PDB file of C-alpha atoms in Angstrom:
ATOM      1  CA  ASN A 191      77.155 140.645  99.015  1.00 50.00           C
ATOM      2  CA  LEU A 192      75.173 143.860  98.525  1.00 49.00           C
ATOM      3  CA  TYR A 193      73.741 142.950  95.147  1.00 48.00           C
ATOM      4  CA  THR A 194      72.734 139.468  96.299  1.00 52.00           C
ATOM      5  CA  ILE A 195      70.743 140.829  99.251  1.00 49.00           C
ATOM      6  CA  VAL A 196      68.958 143.405  97.130  1.00 48.00           C
ATOM      7  CA  TYR A 197      68.216 140.897  94.409  1.00 49.00           C
ATOM      8  CA  THR A 198      66.742 138.421  96.939  1.00 52.00           C
ATOM      9  CA  LYS A 199      64.555 141.084  98.514  1.00 51.00           C
ATOM     10  CA  TYR A 200      63.194 142.488  95.279  1.00 51.00           C
ATOM     11  CA  ALA A 201      63.219 139.378  93.105  1.00 49.00           C
ATOM     12  CA  SER A 202      59.412 139.405  92.749  1.00 47.00           C
ATOM     13  CA  GLN A 203      59.339 143.020  91.630  1.00 50.00           C
ATOM     14  CA  ARG A 204      60.213 144.526  88.296  1.00 46.00           C
ATOM     15  CA  PHE A 205      63.780 145.807  88.188  1.00 45.00           C
ATOM     16  CA  LEU A 206      63.269 148.477  85.524  1.00 44.00           C
ATOM     17  CA  THR A 207      60.349 150.836  84.712  1.00 45.00           C
ATOM     18  CA  PHE A 208      59.660 153.310  81.980  1.00 42.00           C
ATOM     19  CA  ASN A 209      59.795 157.016  82.806  1.00 46.00           C
ATOM     20  CA  SER A 210      56.363 157.861  81.354  1.00 44.00           C
ATOM     21  CA  GLU A 211      52.848 158.531  82.521  1.00 45.00           C
ATOM     22  CA  THR A 212      51.939 154.828  82.312  1.00 45.00           C
ATOM     23  CA  ASP A 213      53.903 151.610  82.264  1.00 47.00           C
ATOM     24  CA  SER A 214      52.380 150.504  78.968  1.00 45.00           C
ATOM     25  CA  GLU A 215      54.621 150.446  75.936  1.00 46.00           C
ATOM     26  CA  SER A 216      51.606 150.739  73.648  1.00 47.00           C
ATOM     27  CA  LYS A 217      51.317 154.474  74.318  1.00 49.00           C
ATOM     28  CA  MET A 218      54.883 155.142  73.149  1.00 52.00           C
ATOM     29  CA  GLY A 219      55.071 156.776  69.790  1.00 53.00           C
ATOM     30  CA  GLU A 220      57.309 155.670  67.023  1.00 52.00           C
ATOM     31  CA  GLY A 221      60.824 156.912  67.468  1.00 54.00           C
ATOM     32  CA  ASP A 222      60.374 157.468  71.174  1.00 54.00           C
ATOM     33  CA  GLN A 223      63.207 156.051  73.253  1.00 54.00           C
ATOM     34  CA  PRO A 224      62.376 154.757  76.702  1.00 53.00           C
ATOM     35  CA  ILE A 225      64.328 156.230  79.542  1.00 53.00           C
ATOM     36  CA  VAL A 226      65.115 153.535  82.024  1.00 51.00           C
ATOM     37  CA  LYS A 227      66.163 153.932  85.606  1.00 53.00           C
ATOM     38  CA  PRO A 228      66.719 151.426  88.379  1.00 54.00           C
ATOM     39  CA  LEU A 229      63.787 150.731  90.629  1.00 51.00           C
ATOM     40  CA  VAL A 230      66.059 150.664  93.616  1.00 51.00           C
ATOM     41  CA  ASP A 231      68.519 153.405  94.532  1.00 53.00           C
ATOM     42  CA  PHE A 232      71.574 151.403  95.483  1.00 49.00           C
ATOM     43  CA  SER A 233      73.393 154.427  96.845  1.00 51.00           C
ATOM     44  CA  ALA A 234      70.802 154.768  99.570  1.00 48.00           C
ATOM     45  CA  THR A 235      70.379 151.076 100.281  1.00 49.00           C
ATOM     46  CA  LYS A 236      71.799 149.760 103.502  1.00 53.00           C
ATOM     47  CA  VAL A 237      72.968 146.245 104.025  1.00 51.00           C
ATOM     48  CA  GLU A 238      70.507 144.521 106.362  1.00 53.00           C
ATOM     49  CA  ASN A 239      70.167 140.960 107.573  1.00 52.00           C
ATOM     50  CA  ASP A 240      66.990 138.896 107.742  1.00 53.00           C
ATOM     51  CA  GLU A 241      65.921 140.640 110.967  1.00 55.00           C
ATOM     52  CA  ASN A 242      66.305 144.108 109.418  1.00 57.00           C
ATOM     53  CA  GLU A 243      69.305 144.835 111.584  1.00 57.00           C
ATOM     54  CA  THR A 244      72.274 146.697 110.223  1.00 59.00           C
ATOM     55  CA  VAL A 245      75.245 144.414 109.659  1.00 56.00           C
ATOM     56  CA  GLU A 246      78.446 145.892 111.002  1.00 61.00           C
ATOM     57  CA  GLU A 247      81.746 144.984 109.410  1.00 65.00           C
ATOM     58  CA  LEU A 248      84.074 143.491 111.981  1.00 68.00           C
ATOM     59  CA  GLU A 249      87.861 143.656 111.748  1.00 74.00           C
ATOM     60  CA  SER A 250      89.776 140.572 112.816  1.00 72.00           C
ATOM     61  CA  THR A 251      92.164 141.084 115.721  1.00 77.00           C
ATOM     62  CA  ALA A 252      93.439 137.511 115.860  1.00 76.00           C
ATOM     63  CA  GLN A 253      97.173 137.049 116.396  1.00 78.00           C
ATOM     64  CA  PHE A 254      99.160 134.024 115.327  1.00 76.00           C
ATOM     65  CA  GLU A 255     102.480 133.071 116.858  1.00 79.00           C
ATOM     66  CA  PRO A 256     105.094 131.520 114.541  1.00 77.00           C
ATOM     67  CA  VAL A 257     105.602 127.799 114.977  1.00 80.00           C
ATOM     68  CA  VAL A 258     109.396 128.111 114.732  1.00 81.00           C
ATOM     69  CA  GLN A 259     111.259 130.900 116.465  1.00 79.00           C
ATOM     70  CA  LEU A 260     114.238 132.041 114.350  1.00 78.00           C
ATOM     71  CA  GLU A 261     117.184 133.476 116.205  1.00 81.00           C
ATOM     72  CA  GLU A 262     119.146 136.407 114.847  1.00 79.00           C
ATOM     73  CA  ILE A 263     122.548 135.318 113.544  1.00 78.00           C
ATOM     74  CA  ASP A 264     125.530 137.635 113.459  1.00 75.00           C
ATOM     75  CA  VAL A 265     127.071 137.171 109.995  1.00 74.00           C
ATOM     76  CA  LYS A 266     130.741 138.143 109.698  1.00 76.00           C
ATOM     77  CA  THR A 267     132.219 139.261 106.395  1.00 77.00           C
ATOM     78  CA  HIS A 268     135.822 139.459 107.726  1.00 78.00           C
ATOM     79  CA  GLU A 269     135.781 143.131 106.798  1.00 87.00           C
ATOM     80  CA  GLU A 270     135.376 143.934 110.488  1.00 89.00           C
ATOM     81  CA  ASP A 271     139.119 143.374 110.969  1.00 90.00           C
ATOM     82  CA  GLU A 272     140.079 145.620 108.055  1.00 93.00           C
ATOM     83  CA  GLU A 273     140.370 149.338 107.437  1.00 94.00           C
ATOM     84  CA  THR A 274     138.820 150.810 104.304  1.00 95.00           C
ATOM     85  CA  LEU A 275     141.439 152.810 102.410  1.00 95.00           C
ATOM     86  CA  TYR A 276     139.407 153.468  99.277  1.00 96.00           C
ATOM     87  CA  LYS A 277     135.807 152.997  98.121  1.00 96.00           C
ATOM     88  CA  MET A 278     134.186 153.922  94.813  1.00 97.00           C
ATOM     89  CA  ARG A 279     131.246 152.692  92.732  1.00 96.00           C
ATOM     90  CA  ALA A 280     132.179 151.189  89.362  1.00 97.00           C
ATOM     91  CA  LYS A 281     131.382 148.465  86.816  1.00 97.00           C
ATOM     92  CA  LEU A 282     133.612 145.384  86.603  1.00 97.00           C
ATOM     93  CA  PHE A 283     134.347 143.213  83.567  1.00 96.00           C
ATOM     94  CA  VAL A 284     136.353 140.002  83.137  1.00 95.00           C
ATOM     95  CA  PHE A 285     137.949 138.591  80.003  1.00 94.00           C
ATOM     96  CA  GLY A 286     137.125 134.935  79.581  1.00 90.00           C
ATOM     97  CA  GLU A 287     134.714 132.276  78.416  1.00 86.00           C
ATOM     98  CA  THR A 288     131.003 132.358  79.141  1.00 82.00           C
ATOM     99  CA  LEU A 289     128.972 129.425  80.416  1.00 78.00           C
ATOM    100  CA  LEU A 290     127.604 128.815  76.929  1.00 79.00           C
ATOM    101  CA  ASN A 291     130.987 128.555  75.196  1.00 77.00           C
ATOM    102  CA  LYS A 292     133.009 127.150  78.088  1.00 78.00           C
ATOM    103  CA  GLY A 293     135.803 124.943  76.821  1.00 76.00           C
ATOM    104  CA  SER A 294     135.682 126.375  73.317  1.00 81.00           C
ATOM    105  CA  GLY A 295     138.555 128.804  73.863  1.00 79.00           C
ATOM    106  CA  ASN A 296     136.484 131.783  72.738  1.00 86.00           C
ATOM    107  CA  LYS A 297     137.074 134.598  75.218  1.00 88.00           C
ATOM    108  CA  THR A 298     135.234 137.898  75.354  1.00 91.00           C
ATOM    109  CA  TRP A 299     134.670 140.746  77.774  1.00 93.00           C
ATOM    110  CA  ASN A 300     131.794 139.907  80.108  1.00 93.00           C
ATOM    111  CA  GLU A 301     130.188 142.124  82.723  1.00 94.00           C
ATOM    112  CA  ARG A 302     130.607 140.682  86.219  1.00 94.00           C
ATOM    113  CA  GLY A 303     128.675 143.295  88.170  1.00 95.00           C
ATOM    114  CA  ILE A 304     128.258 146.828  89.502  1.00 97.00           C
ATOM    115  CA  GLY A 305     129.173 147.825  93.038  1.00 96.00           C
ATOM    116  CA  ASP A 306     131.726 149.447  95.335  1.00 96.00           C
ATOM    117  CA  ILE A 307     135.353 148.540  94.728  1.00 97.00           C
ATOM    118  CA  LYS A 308     137.472 148.800  97.883  1.00 96.00           C
ATOM    119  CA  PHE A 309     141.032 148.596  99.126  1.00 97.00           C
ATOM    120  CA  LEU A 310     141.043 147.011 102.592  1.00 95.00           C
ATOM    121  CA  LYS A 311     144.028 146.889 104.950  1.00 94.00           C
ATOM    122  CA  HIS A 312     144.153 144.293 107.719  1.00 92.00           C
ATOM    123  CA  LYS A 313     144.503 145.995 111.092  1.00 91.00           C
ATOM    124  CA  GLU A 314     146.949 143.423 112.509  1.00 89.00           C
ATOM    125  CA  GLN A 315     148.700 141.768 109.569  1.00 87.00           C
ATOM    126  CA  GLY A 316     148.980 144.910 107.452  1.00 88.00           C
ATOM    127  CA  LYS A 317     148.105 143.173 104.171  1.00 90.00           C
ATOM    128  CA  VAL A 318     146.061 145.109 101.606  1.00 93.00           C
ATOM    129  CA  ARG A 319     143.553 143.492  99.278  1.00 95.00           C
ATOM    130  CA  LEU A 320     141.143 144.597  96.572  1.00 96.00           C
ATOM    131  CA  LEU A 321     137.532 143.619  97.219  1.00 97.00           C
ATOM    132  CA  MET A 322     134.403 144.274  95.192  1.00 97.00           C
ATOM    133  CA  ARG A 323     130.859 143.140  95.919  1.00 96.00           C
ATOM    134  CA  GLN A 324     127.882 143.223  93.599  1.00 95.00           C
ATOM    135  CA  GLU A 325     125.376 145.750  94.871  1.00 93.00           C
ATOM    136  CA  LYS A 326     122.067 144.475  96.305  1.00 90.00           C
ATOM    137  CA  THR A 327     123.170 140.814  96.369  1.00 92.00           C
ATOM    138  CA  MET A 328     126.526 141.625  98.066  1.00 92.00           C
ATOM    139  CA  LYS A 329     128.127 138.729  96.177  1.00 94.00           C
ATOM    140  CA  ILE A 330     131.921 138.947  95.936  1.00 95.00           C
ATOM    141  CA  ILE A 331     132.970 139.520  92.312  1.00 96.00           C
ATOM    142  CA  ALA A 332     136.658 140.417  92.849  1.00 96.00           C
ATOM    143  CA  ASN A 333     139.029 139.497  95.669  1.00 96.00           C
ATOM    144  CA  HIS A 334     142.816 139.573  95.406  1.00 95.00           C
ATOM    145  CA  PHE A 335     145.847 141.038  97.167  1.00 93.00           C
ATOM    146  CA  ALA A 336     147.357 144.286  95.971  1.00 93.00           C
ATOM    147  CA  ASP A 337     150.365 142.543  94.455  1.00 92.00           C
ATOM    148  CA  PRO A 338     153.213 144.993  93.708  1.00 93.00           C
ATOM    149  CA  ARG A 339     153.718 143.238  90.354  1.00 92.00           C
ATOM    150  CA  ILE A 340     150.261 144.293  89.104  1.00 94.00           C
ATOM    151  CA  ASN A 341     150.289 147.034  86.473  1.00 93.00           C
ATOM    152  CA  LEU A 342     147.234 149.063  85.546  1.00 94.00           C
ATOM    153  CA  ILE A 343     146.928 149.564  81.793  1.00 93.00           C
ATOM    154  CA  PRO A 344     144.649 152.254  80.335  1.00 92.00           C
ATOM    155  CA  ASN A 345     141.786 150.742  78.392  1.00 89.00           C
ATOM    156  CA  ALA A 346     141.923 151.690  74.716  1.00 82.00           C
ATOM    157  CA  GLY A 347     139.470 154.398  73.809  1.00 80.00           C
ATOM    158  CA  SER A 348     138.459 155.312  77.360  1.00 88.00           C
ATOM    159  CA  ASP A 349     139.920 157.607  80.012  1.00 90.00           C
ATOM    160  CA  ARG A 350     137.604 156.146  82.669  1.00 94.00           C
ATOM    161  CA  SER A 351     138.716 152.514  82.467  1.00 96.00           C
ATOM    162  CA  TRP A 352     141.701 150.371  83.548  1.00 96.00           C
ATOM    163  CA  VAL A 353     142.795 146.824  82.755  1.00 96.00           C
ATOM    164  CA  TRP A 354     144.962 144.524  84.908  1.00 96.00           C
ATOM    165  CA  THR A 355     145.727 140.853  85.602  1.00 96.00           C
ATOM    166  CA  ALA A 356     145.704 139.269  89.069  1.00 95.00           C
ATOM    167  CA  PHE A 357     145.232 135.943  90.840  1.00 95.00           C
ATOM    168  CA  ASP A 358     141.608 136.187  91.903  1.00 95.00           C
ATOM    169  CA  PHE A 359     140.270 134.294  94.929  1.00 93.00           C
ATOM    170  CA  VAL A 360     136.563 134.942  94.410  1.00 90.00           C
ATOM    171  CA  ASP A 361     135.585 131.251  94.146  1.00 85.00           C
ATOM    172  CA  GLY A 362     137.924 129.961  96.844  1.00 85.00           C
ATOM    173  CA  ASN A 363     140.658 129.041  94.351  1.00 90.00           C
ATOM    174  CA  LEU A 364     143.454 131.166  92.912  1.00 92.00           C
ATOM    175  CA  VAL A 365     142.608 131.840  89.271  1.00 92.00           C
ATOM    176  CA  GLU A 366     144.568 134.140  87.009  1.00 93.00           C
ATOM    177  CA  THR A 367     141.979 136.647  85.805  1.00 95.00           C
ATOM    178  CA  VAL A 368     142.028 139.639  83.480  1.00 96.00           C
ATOM    179  CA  PHE A 369     139.934 142.493  84.893  1.00 97.00           C
ATOM    180  CA  ALA A 370     138.623 145.740  83.477  1.00 96.00           C
ATOM    181  CA  ILE A 371     137.047 148.451  85.594  1.00 96.00           C
ATOM    182  CA  ARG A 372     135.024 151.442  84.375  1.00 96.00           C
ATOM    183  CA  PHE A 373     134.220 154.477  86.517  1.00 96.00           C
ATOM    184  CA  GLY A 374     131.660 157.211  86.156  1.00 94.00           C
ATOM    185  CA  SER A 375     134.217 159.961  85.555  1.00 94.00           C
ATOM    186  CA  GLU A 376     137.837 160.513  84.642  1.00 94.00           C
ATOM    187  CA  GLU A 377     138.544 161.923  88.126  1.00 96.00           C
ATOM    188  CA  ASN A 378     137.350 158.712  89.798  1.00 96.00           C
ATOM    189  CA  ALA A 379     139.524 156.643  87.475  1.00 95.00           C
ATOM    190  CA  LYS A 380     142.608 158.723  88.338  1.00 95.00           C
ATOM    191  CA  ALA A 381     141.875 158.435  92.068  1.00 96.00           C
ATOM    192  CA  PHE A 382     141.698 154.645  91.710  1.00 97.00           C
ATOM    193  CA  LYS A 383     145.070 154.562  89.928  1.00 95.00           C
ATOM    194  CA  GLU A 384     146.715 156.732  92.568  1.00 95.00           C
ATOM    195  CA  THR A 385     145.350 154.620  95.413  1.00 95.00           C
ATOM    196  CA  PHE A 386     146.370 151.385  93.693  1.00 95.00           C
ATOM    197  CA  ASP A 387     149.955 152.606  93.247  1.00 94.00           C
ATOM    198  CA  SER A 388     150.085 153.720  96.882  1.00 93.00           C
ATOM    199  CA  VAL A 389     148.861 150.418  98.323  1.00 94.00           C
ATOM    200  CA  LYS A 390     151.239 148.508  96.029  1.00 92.00           C
ATOM    201  CA  ASP A 391     154.168 150.376  97.579  1.00 90.00           C
ATOM    202  CA  ASP A 392     152.897 149.489 101.053  1.00 88.00           C
ATOM    203  CA  MET A 393     152.525 145.847 100.068  1.00 89.00           C
ATOM    204  CA  LYS A 394     156.040 145.815  98.601  1.00 89.00           C
ATOM    205  CA  GLN A 395     157.511 146.932 101.924  1.00 86.00           C
ATOM    206  CA  PHE A 396     155.344 144.461 103.781  1.00 83.00           C
ATOM    207  CA  LEU A 397     156.455 141.574 101.580  1.00 84.00           C
ATOM    208  CA  GLU A 398     160.120 142.534 101.948  1.00 84.00           C
ATOM    209  CA  VAL A 399     159.827 142.410 105.726  1.00 81.00           C
ATOM    210  CA  GLU A 400     157.910 139.156 105.527  1.00 79.00           C
ATOM    211  CA  GLU A 401     160.506 137.563 103.229  1.00 79.00           C
ATOM    212  CA  ALA A 402     163.334 138.677 105.529  1.00 81.00           C
ATOM    213  CA  ALA A 403     161.568 137.148 108.529  1.00 77.00           C
ATOM    214  CA  ALA A 404     160.966 133.929 106.597  1.00 77.00           C
ATOM    215  CA  ALA A 405     164.651 133.746 105.605  1.00 77.00           C
ATOM    216  CA  GLU A 406     165.682 134.283 109.220  1.00 74.00           C
ATOM    217  CA  ASP A 407     163.344 131.514 110.376  1.00 73.00           C
ATOM    218  CA  GLU A 408     164.742 129.169 107.748  1.00 74.00           C
ATOM    219  CA  ALA A 409     168.321 129.897 108.850  1.00 69.00           C
ATOM    220  CA  THR A 410     167.326 129.219 112.441  1.00 73.00           C
ATOM    221  CA  ASP A 411     165.768 125.903 111.469  1.00 72.00           C
ATOM    222  CA  GLU A 412     168.867 124.862 109.561  1.00 73.00           C
ATOM    223  CA  ALA A 413     171.052 125.656 112.557  1.00 71.00           C
ATOM    224  CA  ALA A 414     168.773 123.616 114.796  1.00 71.00           C
ATOM    225  CA  ARG A 415     168.927 120.677 112.424  1.00 74.00           C
ATOM    226  CA  ALA A 416     172.717 120.940 112.334  1.00 71.00           C
ATOM    227  CA  LEU A 417     172.917 120.817 116.133  1.00 69.00           C
ATOM    228  CA  GLU A 418     170.677 117.792 116.263  1.00 71.00           C
ATOM    229  CA  SER A 419     172.944 115.948 113.837  1.00 69.00           C
ATOM    230  CA  LEU A 420     175.985 116.395 116.091  1.00 66.00           C
ATOM    231  CA  LYS A 421     176.751 113.443 118.304  1.00 56.00           C
ATOM    232  CA  VAL A 422     177.364 114.264 121.955  1.00 53.00           C
ATOM    233  CA  GLU A 423     179.458 111.650 123.691  1.00 52.00           C
ATOM    234  CA  THR A 424     178.688 110.812 127.289  1.00 54.00           C
ATOM    235  CA  LYS A 425     180.711 108.840 129.883  1.00 56.00           C
ATOM    236  CA  GLU A 426     178.755 105.702 129.068  1.00 58.00           C
ATOM    237  CA  ASP A 427     179.543 106.085 125.372  1.00 60.00           C
ATOM    238  CA  LYS A 428     183.266 106.411 126.185  1.00 58.00           C
ATOM    239  CA  GLU A 429     183.243 103.275 128.377  1.00 63.00           C
ATOM    240  CA  GLU A 430     181.472 101.324 125.609  1.00 63.00           C
ATOM    241  CA  ASP A 431     184.102 102.446 123.126  1.00 60.00           C
ATOM    242  CA  LYS A 432     186.919 101.307 125.463  1.00 60.00           C
ATOM    243  CA  GLN A 433     185.337  97.886 125.920  1.00 63.00           C
ATOM    244  CA  GLU A 434     185.007  97.483 122.168  1.00 62.00           C
ATOM    245  CA  GLU A 435     188.699  98.340 121.714  1.00 60.00           C
ATOM    246  CA  LYS A 436     189.712  95.664 124.243  1.00 56.00           C
TER     247      LYS A 436
END
């Protein structure tokens, strides 16, 4: 420490002196104010060790290897297999109970998060879903299929907001949830409505084809079960029947 070294070196000397012809206070007149100055000019003092050698500051170049080597893990979000049809930043709300009044039946509009709301289409299956993640944390705050039965309702008093009900799968369980979305402009809100209507039409056609295929599979299974129930007589069965008649 600079001050410690200087203090040790000059401990036996006076630290302050009067700026006058003599060091005696008796010659000072009444009303005179002493002008004090440091005996040592710290700006010109160099840090020296006991052998009057200049101490050089050394920078540490030591390197420490981590005890545990962590391998990079490729995290999949399942969005790699989907095509992004729409993406826009918005604020999401849900109508329900809060943690404080859970079970009381009191429902209010609560903000769920801000982020990009997307429509994603699976590249192989063709299904379209709505997905929204909270920005920064990337937590999923909305996740449901674009069901053709969903209707967007304009939010009262706002031309930038829509309300709808869907079976949300954000927590791993299907929960009927009332959503409200608010965009930054009226144009963005209209674009969301147009895209939603378009993907609903695609999902309607997809579900019709899927239902037809399921009905065909069910008819095939029924026919197979009917064939299995038929009894096919063999020569041995006929001989056994003849012996029983005798």
